[in-house]
PDB file of C-alpha atoms in Angstrom:
ATOM      1  CA  UNK H   1     -17.379   9.796   0.774  1.00 82.00           C
ATOM      2  CA  UNK H   2     -14.957   6.913   0.245  1.00 85.00           C
ATOM      3  CA  UNK H   3     -16.897   4.752   2.716  1.00 86.00           C
ATOM      4  CA  UNK H   4     -20.069   5.354   0.692  1.00 90.00           C
ATOM      5  CA  UNK H   5     -18.393   3.844  -2.377  1.00 90.00           C
ATOM      6  CA  UNK H   6     -16.632   1.125  -0.379  1.00 88.00           C
ATOM      7  CA  UNK H   7     -19.808  -0.189   1.267  1.00 87.00           C
ATOM      8  CA  UNK H   8     -21.266  -2.047  -1.778  1.00 90.00           C
ATOM      9  CA  UNK H   9     -17.869  -3.621  -2.446  1.00 89.00           C
ATOM     10  CA  UNK H  10     -17.587  -4.720   1.188  1.00 84.00           C
ATOM     11  CA  UNK H  11     -21.056  -6.263   0.978  1.00 83.00           C
ATOM     12  CA  UNK H  12     -20.111  -8.131  -2.211  1.00 84.00           C
ATOM     13  CA  UNK H  13     -16.843  -9.324  -0.616  1.00 82.00           C
ATOM     14  CA  UNK H  14     -18.721 -10.691   2.393  1.00 79.00           C
ATOM     15  CA  UNK H  15     -21.255 -12.443   0.194  1.00 80.00           C
ATOM     16  CA  UNK H  16     -18.564 -13.984  -2.003  1.00 79.00           C
ATOM     17  CA  UNK H  17     -16.692 -15.173   1.109  1.00 74.00           C
ATOM     18  CA  UNK H  18     -19.753 -16.700   2.773  1.00 72.00           C
ATOM     19  CA  UNK H  19     -21.962 -17.952  -0.057  1.00 73.00           C
ATOM     20  CA  UNK H  20     -21.150 -20.567  -2.687  1.00 72.00           C
ATOM     21  CA  UNK H  21     -23.716 -18.993  -5.026  1.00 73.00           C
ATOM     22  CA  UNK H  22     -22.107 -15.553  -4.753  1.00 67.00           C
ATOM     23  CA  UNK H  23     -18.653 -17.075  -5.105  1.00 68.00           C
ATOM     24  CA  UNK H  24     -19.705 -18.570  -8.428  1.00 72.00           C
ATOM     25  CA  UNK H  25     -21.291 -15.278  -9.588  1.00 80.00           C
ATOM     26  CA  UNK H  26     -18.286 -13.102  -8.842  1.00 83.00           C
ATOM     27  CA  UNK H  27     -18.283  -9.435  -7.847  1.00 85.00           C
ATOM     28  CA  UNK H  28     -20.518  -7.979 -10.542  1.00 88.00           C
ATOM     29  CA  UNK H  29     -22.964 -10.908 -10.480  1.00 89.00           C
ATOM     30  CA  UNK H  30     -23.264 -10.640  -6.701  1.00 87.00           C
ATOM     31  CA  UNK H  31     -23.957  -6.895  -6.833  1.00 89.00           C
ATOM     32  CA  UNK H  32     -26.614  -7.375  -9.536  1.00 90.00           C
ATOM     33  CA  UNK H  33     -28.227 -10.193  -7.526  1.00 88.00           C
ATOM     34  CA  UNK H  34     -28.365  -8.055  -4.359  1.00 87.00           C
ATOM     35  CA  UNK H  35     -29.987  -5.155  -6.229  1.00 91.00           C
ATOM     36  CA  UNK H  36     -32.551  -7.450  -7.902  1.00 91.00           C
ATOM     37  CA  UNK H  37     -33.508  -9.394  -4.786  1.00 89.00           C
ATOM     38  CA  UNK H  38     -33.081  -6.860  -1.968  1.00 87.00           C
ATOM     39  CA  UNK H  39     -33.150  -3.475  -3.669  1.00 91.00           C
ATOM     40  CA  UNK H  40     -30.508  -0.811  -4.196  1.00 93.00           C
ATOM     41  CA  UNK H  41     -30.595   0.292  -0.540  1.00 89.00           C
ATOM     42  CA  UNK H  42     -29.280  -3.140   0.504  1.00 86.00           C
ATOM     43  CA  UNK H  43     -25.894  -2.217  -0.975  1.00 87.00           C
ATOM     44  CA  UNK H  44     -25.413   0.204   1.945  1.00 86.00           C
ATOM     45  CA  UNK H  45     -26.869  -2.012   4.683  1.00 78.00           C
ATOM     46  CA  UNK H  46     -23.513  -2.205   6.448  1.00 73.00           C
ATOM     47  CA  UNK H  47     -22.588   1.467   6.144  1.00 80.00           C
ATOM     48  CA  UNK H  48     -22.297   1.978   9.925  1.00 76.00           C
ATOM     49  CA  UNK H  49     -19.883  -0.889  10.571  1.00 76.00           C
ATOM     50  CA  UNK H  50     -17.866  -0.084   7.449  1.00 82.00           C
ATOM     51  CA  UNK H  51     -17.529   3.494   8.697  1.00 84.00           C
ATOM     52  CA  UNK H  52     -16.696   2.162  12.190  1.00 82.00           C
ATOM     53  CA  UNK H  53     -13.776   0.334  10.613  1.00 84.00           C
ATOM     54  CA  UNK H  54     -12.661   2.855   8.005  1.00 89.00           C
ATOM     55  CA  UNK H  55     -12.693   6.000  10.118  1.00 90.00           C
ATOM     56  CA  UNK H  56     -10.269   4.804  12.815  1.00 91.00           C
ATOM     57  CA  UNK H  57      -8.249   2.909  10.203  1.00 92.00           C
ATOM     58  CA  UNK H  58      -7.757   5.975   8.014  1.00 94.00           C
ATOM     59  CA  UNK H  59      -7.126   8.394  10.878  1.00 95.00           C
ATOM     60  CA  UNK H  60      -4.640   6.067  12.520  1.00 96.00           C
ATOM     61  CA  UNK H  61      -2.834   5.318   9.272  1.00 96.00           C
ATOM     62  CA  UNK H  62      -2.432   8.997   8.352  1.00 97.00           C
ATOM     63  CA  UNK H  63      -1.233  10.040  11.817  1.00 98.00           C
ATOM     64  CA  UNK H  64       1.044   7.015  12.238  1.00 98.00           C
ATOM     65  CA  UNK H  65       2.579   7.577   8.806  1.00 98.00           C
ATOM     66  CA  UNK H  66       3.331  11.213   9.592  1.00 98.00           C
ATOM     67  CA  UNK H  67       4.872  10.356  12.964  1.00 98.00           C
ATOM     68  CA  UNK H  68       6.908   7.407  11.663  1.00 97.00           C
ATOM     69  CA  UNK H  69       8.154   9.131   8.529  1.00 97.00           C
ATOM     70  CA  UNK H  70       9.128  12.250  10.491  1.00 97.00           C
ATOM     71  CA  UNK H  71      10.999  10.183  13.096  1.00 97.00           C
ATOM     72  CA  UNK H  72      12.797   8.008  10.536  1.00 96.00           C
ATOM     73  CA  UNK H  73      13.734  10.856   8.211  1.00 94.00           C
ATOM     74  CA  UNK H  74      14.865  12.943  11.178  1.00 94.00           C
ATOM     75  CA  UNK H  75      17.063  10.063  12.324  1.00 92.00           C
ATOM     76  CA  UNK H  76      18.649   9.939   8.865  1.00 91.00           C
ATOM     77  CA  UNK H  77      19.475  13.651   8.980  1.00 89.00           C
ATOM     78  CA  UNK H  78      21.225  13.165  12.322  1.00 88.00           C
ATOM     79  CA  UNK H  79      23.745  10.699  10.905  1.00 86.00           C
ATOM     80  CA  UNK H  80      27.387  11.761  11.241  1.00 87.00           C
ATOM     81  CA  UNK H  81      28.741  13.763   8.283  1.00 81.00           C
ATOM     82  CA  UNK H  82      30.732  10.826   6.933  1.00 80.00           C
ATOM     83  CA  UNK H  83      27.473   8.847   6.543  1.00 80.00           C
ATOM     84  CA  UNK H  84      25.301  11.538   4.939  1.00 76.00           C
ATOM     85  CA  UNK H  85      25.416   9.768   1.571  1.00 85.00           C
ATOM     86  CA  UNK H  86      24.132   6.594   3.184  1.00 86.00           C
ATOM     87  CA  UNK H  87      21.312   8.582   4.780  1.00 83.00           C
ATOM     88  CA  UNK H  88      20.159   9.854   1.371  1.00 86.00           C
ATOM     89  CA  UNK H  89      20.289   6.315  -0.020  1.00 91.00           C
ATOM     90  CA  UNK H  90      18.173   5.060   2.885  1.00 92.00           C
ATOM     91  CA  UNK H  91      15.507   7.766   2.463  1.00 93.00           C
ATOM     92  CA  UNK H  92      13.230   5.648   0.189  1.00 95.00           C
ATOM     93  CA  UNK H  93      13.554   2.714   2.607  1.00 95.00           C
ATOM     94  CA  UNK H  94      12.563   4.978   5.519  1.00 96.00           C
ATOM     95  CA  UNK H  95       9.421   6.066   3.682  1.00 95.00           C
ATOM     96  CA  UNK H  96       8.509   2.438   2.954  1.00 96.00           C
ATOM     97  CA  UNK H  97       9.103   1.407   6.570  1.00 96.00           C
ATOM     98  CA  UNK H  98       6.948   4.333   7.741  1.00 97.00           C
ATOM     99  CA  UNK H  99       4.147   3.092   5.480  1.00 96.00           C
ATOM    100  CA  UNK H 100       4.474  -0.468   6.782  1.00 95.00           C
ATOM    101  CA  UNK H 101       4.390   0.679  10.399  1.00 96.00           C
ATOM    102  CA  UNK H 102       1.398   2.943   9.730  1.00 96.00           C
ATOM    103  CA  UNK H 103      -0.484   0.106   8.039  1.00 94.00           C
ATOM    104  CA  UNK H 104       0.231  -2.204  10.969  1.00 95.00           C
ATOM    105  CA  UNK H 105      -0.958   0.365  13.517  1.00 96.00           C
ATOM    106  CA  UNK H 106      -4.137   1.012  11.525  1.00 95.00           C
ATOM    107  CA  UNK H 107      -4.820  -2.725  11.226  1.00 94.00           C
ATOM    108  CA  UNK H 108      -4.580  -3.184  14.998  1.00 95.00           C
ATOM    109  CA  UNK H 109      -6.854  -0.209  15.711  1.00 94.00           C
ATOM    110  CA  UNK H 110      -9.552  -1.274  13.253  1.00 92.00           C
ATOM    111  CA  UNK H 111      -9.414  -5.052  13.772  1.00 92.00           C
ATOM    112  CA  UNK H 112     -12.489  -5.334  16.051  1.00 91.00           C
ATOM    113  CA  UNK H 113     -14.646  -3.573  13.461  1.00 86.00           C
ATOM    114  CA  UNK H 114     -13.230  -5.816  10.748  1.00 84.00           C
ATOM    115  CA  UNK H 115     -14.188  -8.851  12.834  1.00 84.00           C
ATOM    116  CA  UNK H 116     -17.683  -7.412  13.114  1.00 82.00           C
ATOM    117  CA  UNK H 117     -17.915  -7.121   9.334  1.00 77.00           C
ATOM    118  CA  UNK H 118     -16.117 -10.225   8.131  1.00 71.00           C
ATOM    119  CA  UNK H 119     -16.249 -13.045  10.616  1.00 59.00           C
ATOM    120  CA  UNK H 120     -19.714 -12.588  12.028  1.00 57.00           C
ATOM    121  CA  UNK H 121     -21.444 -12.722   8.673  1.00 57.00           C
ATOM    122  CA  UNK H 122     -19.814 -16.044   7.918  1.00 49.00           C
ATOM    123  CA  UNK H 123     -20.980 -17.667  11.121  1.00 47.00           C
ATOM    124  CA  UNK H 124     -22.845 -20.947  10.745  1.00 44.00           C
ATOM    125  CA  UNK H 125     -25.350 -19.689  13.328  1.00 48.00           C
ATOM    126  CA  UNK H 126     -26.612 -17.047  10.906  1.00 50.00           C
ATOM    127  CA  UNK H 127     -29.252 -18.469   8.595  1.00 48.00           C
ATOM    128  CA  UNK H 128     -29.037 -15.656   6.044  1.00 51.00           C
ATOM    129  CA  UNK H 129     -26.985 -12.535   5.544  1.00 49.00           C
ATOM    130  CA  UNK H 130     -30.008 -10.350   6.256  1.00 49.00           C
ATOM    131  CA  UNK H 131     -29.690 -11.508   9.884  1.00 51.00           C
ATOM    132  CA  UNK H 132     -26.040 -10.518   9.970  1.00 58.00           C
ATOM    133  CA  UNK H 133     -24.791  -8.313  12.798  1.00 56.00           C
ATOM    134  CA  UNK H 134     -24.113  -5.467  10.341  1.00 55.00           C
ATOM    135  CA  UNK H 135     -27.880  -4.999   9.967  1.00 49.00           C
ATOM    136  CA  UNK H 136     -28.215  -3.971  13.649  1.00 63.00           C
ATOM    137  CA  UNK H 137     -27.550  -0.575  15.212  1.00 72.00           C
ATOM    138  CA  UNK H 138     -24.217   0.682  16.590  1.00 77.00           C
ATOM    139  CA  UNK H 139     -25.187   0.026  20.215  1.00 83.00           C
ATOM    140  CA  UNK H 140     -25.840  -3.660  19.493  1.00 80.00           C
ATOM    141  CA  UNK H 141     -22.648  -3.917  17.441  1.00 80.00           C
ATOM    142  CA  UNK H 142     -20.531  -2.526  20.280  1.00 84.00           C
ATOM    143  CA  UNK H 143     -22.338  -4.742  22.785  1.00 85.00           C
ATOM    144  CA  UNK H 144     -21.523  -7.747  20.611  1.00 83.00           C
ATOM    145  CA  UNK H 145     -17.834  -6.817  20.457  1.00 86.00           C
ATOM    146  CA  UNK H 146     -17.717  -6.448  24.249  1.00 89.00           C
ATOM    147  CA  UNK H 147     -19.487  -9.785  24.661  1.00 88.00           C
ATOM    148  CA  UNK H 148     -16.928 -11.715  22.593  1.00 87.00           C
ATOM    149  CA  UNK H 149     -13.964 -10.136  24.392  1.00 91.00           C
ATOM    150  CA  UNK H 150     -10.532  -8.910  23.282  1.00 93.00           C
ATOM    151  CA  UNK H 151      -9.189 -12.301  22.210  1.00 92.00           C
ATOM    152  CA  UNK H 152     -12.005 -12.796  19.691  1.00 90.00           C
ATOM    153  CA  UNK H 153     -11.982  -9.137  18.613  1.00 90.00           C
ATOM    154  CA  UNK H 154      -8.361  -9.476  17.543  1.00 93.00           C
ATOM    155  CA  UNK H 155      -8.526 -12.972  16.064  1.00 88.00           C
ATOM    156  CA  UNK H 156      -7.193 -13.017  12.522  1.00 87.00           C
ATOM    157  CA  UNK H 157      -4.964 -10.011  13.165  1.00 91.00           C
ATOM    158  CA  UNK H 158      -1.805 -11.773  11.934  1.00 91.00           C
ATOM    159  CA  UNK H 159      -3.047 -12.374   8.376  1.00 89.00           C
ATOM    160  CA  UNK H 160      -4.599  -8.891   8.280  1.00 87.00           C
ATOM    161  CA  UNK H 161      -1.290  -7.340   9.320  1.00 90.00           C
ATOM    162  CA  UNK H 162       0.422  -9.190   6.481  1.00 88.00           C
ATOM    163  CA  UNK H 163      -2.233  -8.079   3.997  1.00 85.00           C
ATOM    164  CA  UNK H 164      -2.376  -4.401   5.020  1.00 79.00           C
ATOM    165  CA  UNK H 165       1.267  -3.784   5.778  1.00 68.00           C
TER     166      UNK H 165
END
């Protein structure tokens, strides 16, 4: 359900990032322009790739958070008795660290799909966003990711790790 609502925003973000006209119009202006020129259905043109990114991202983040928070909080409970007060003081920090680690893990797992959404649509080789890779089927999208290789699939991971974590 969340991906359904995220898809139009992702489309607007891509358009604002890759088009000077959209950048000048802003989020709402871009969404209105897409609906007027391409129809309402165009707002969900990239649903497959958005889901390809969001599903592993969300699953990984939830599982990683549970594992990290359990491990860190368990480590705090194992402190010697003389340090129990310190363990309670560090509890909020452990939860924050668990969230940071979970965000980093999720970013790594979903990075290839993010490349598919973000970088490809901004390519100079694409004449218009209607020709963007997100308009093709899942088989072609996966084939494209395999064709560019791991190095390209994970390009931009550093800034994304900083943003998500």
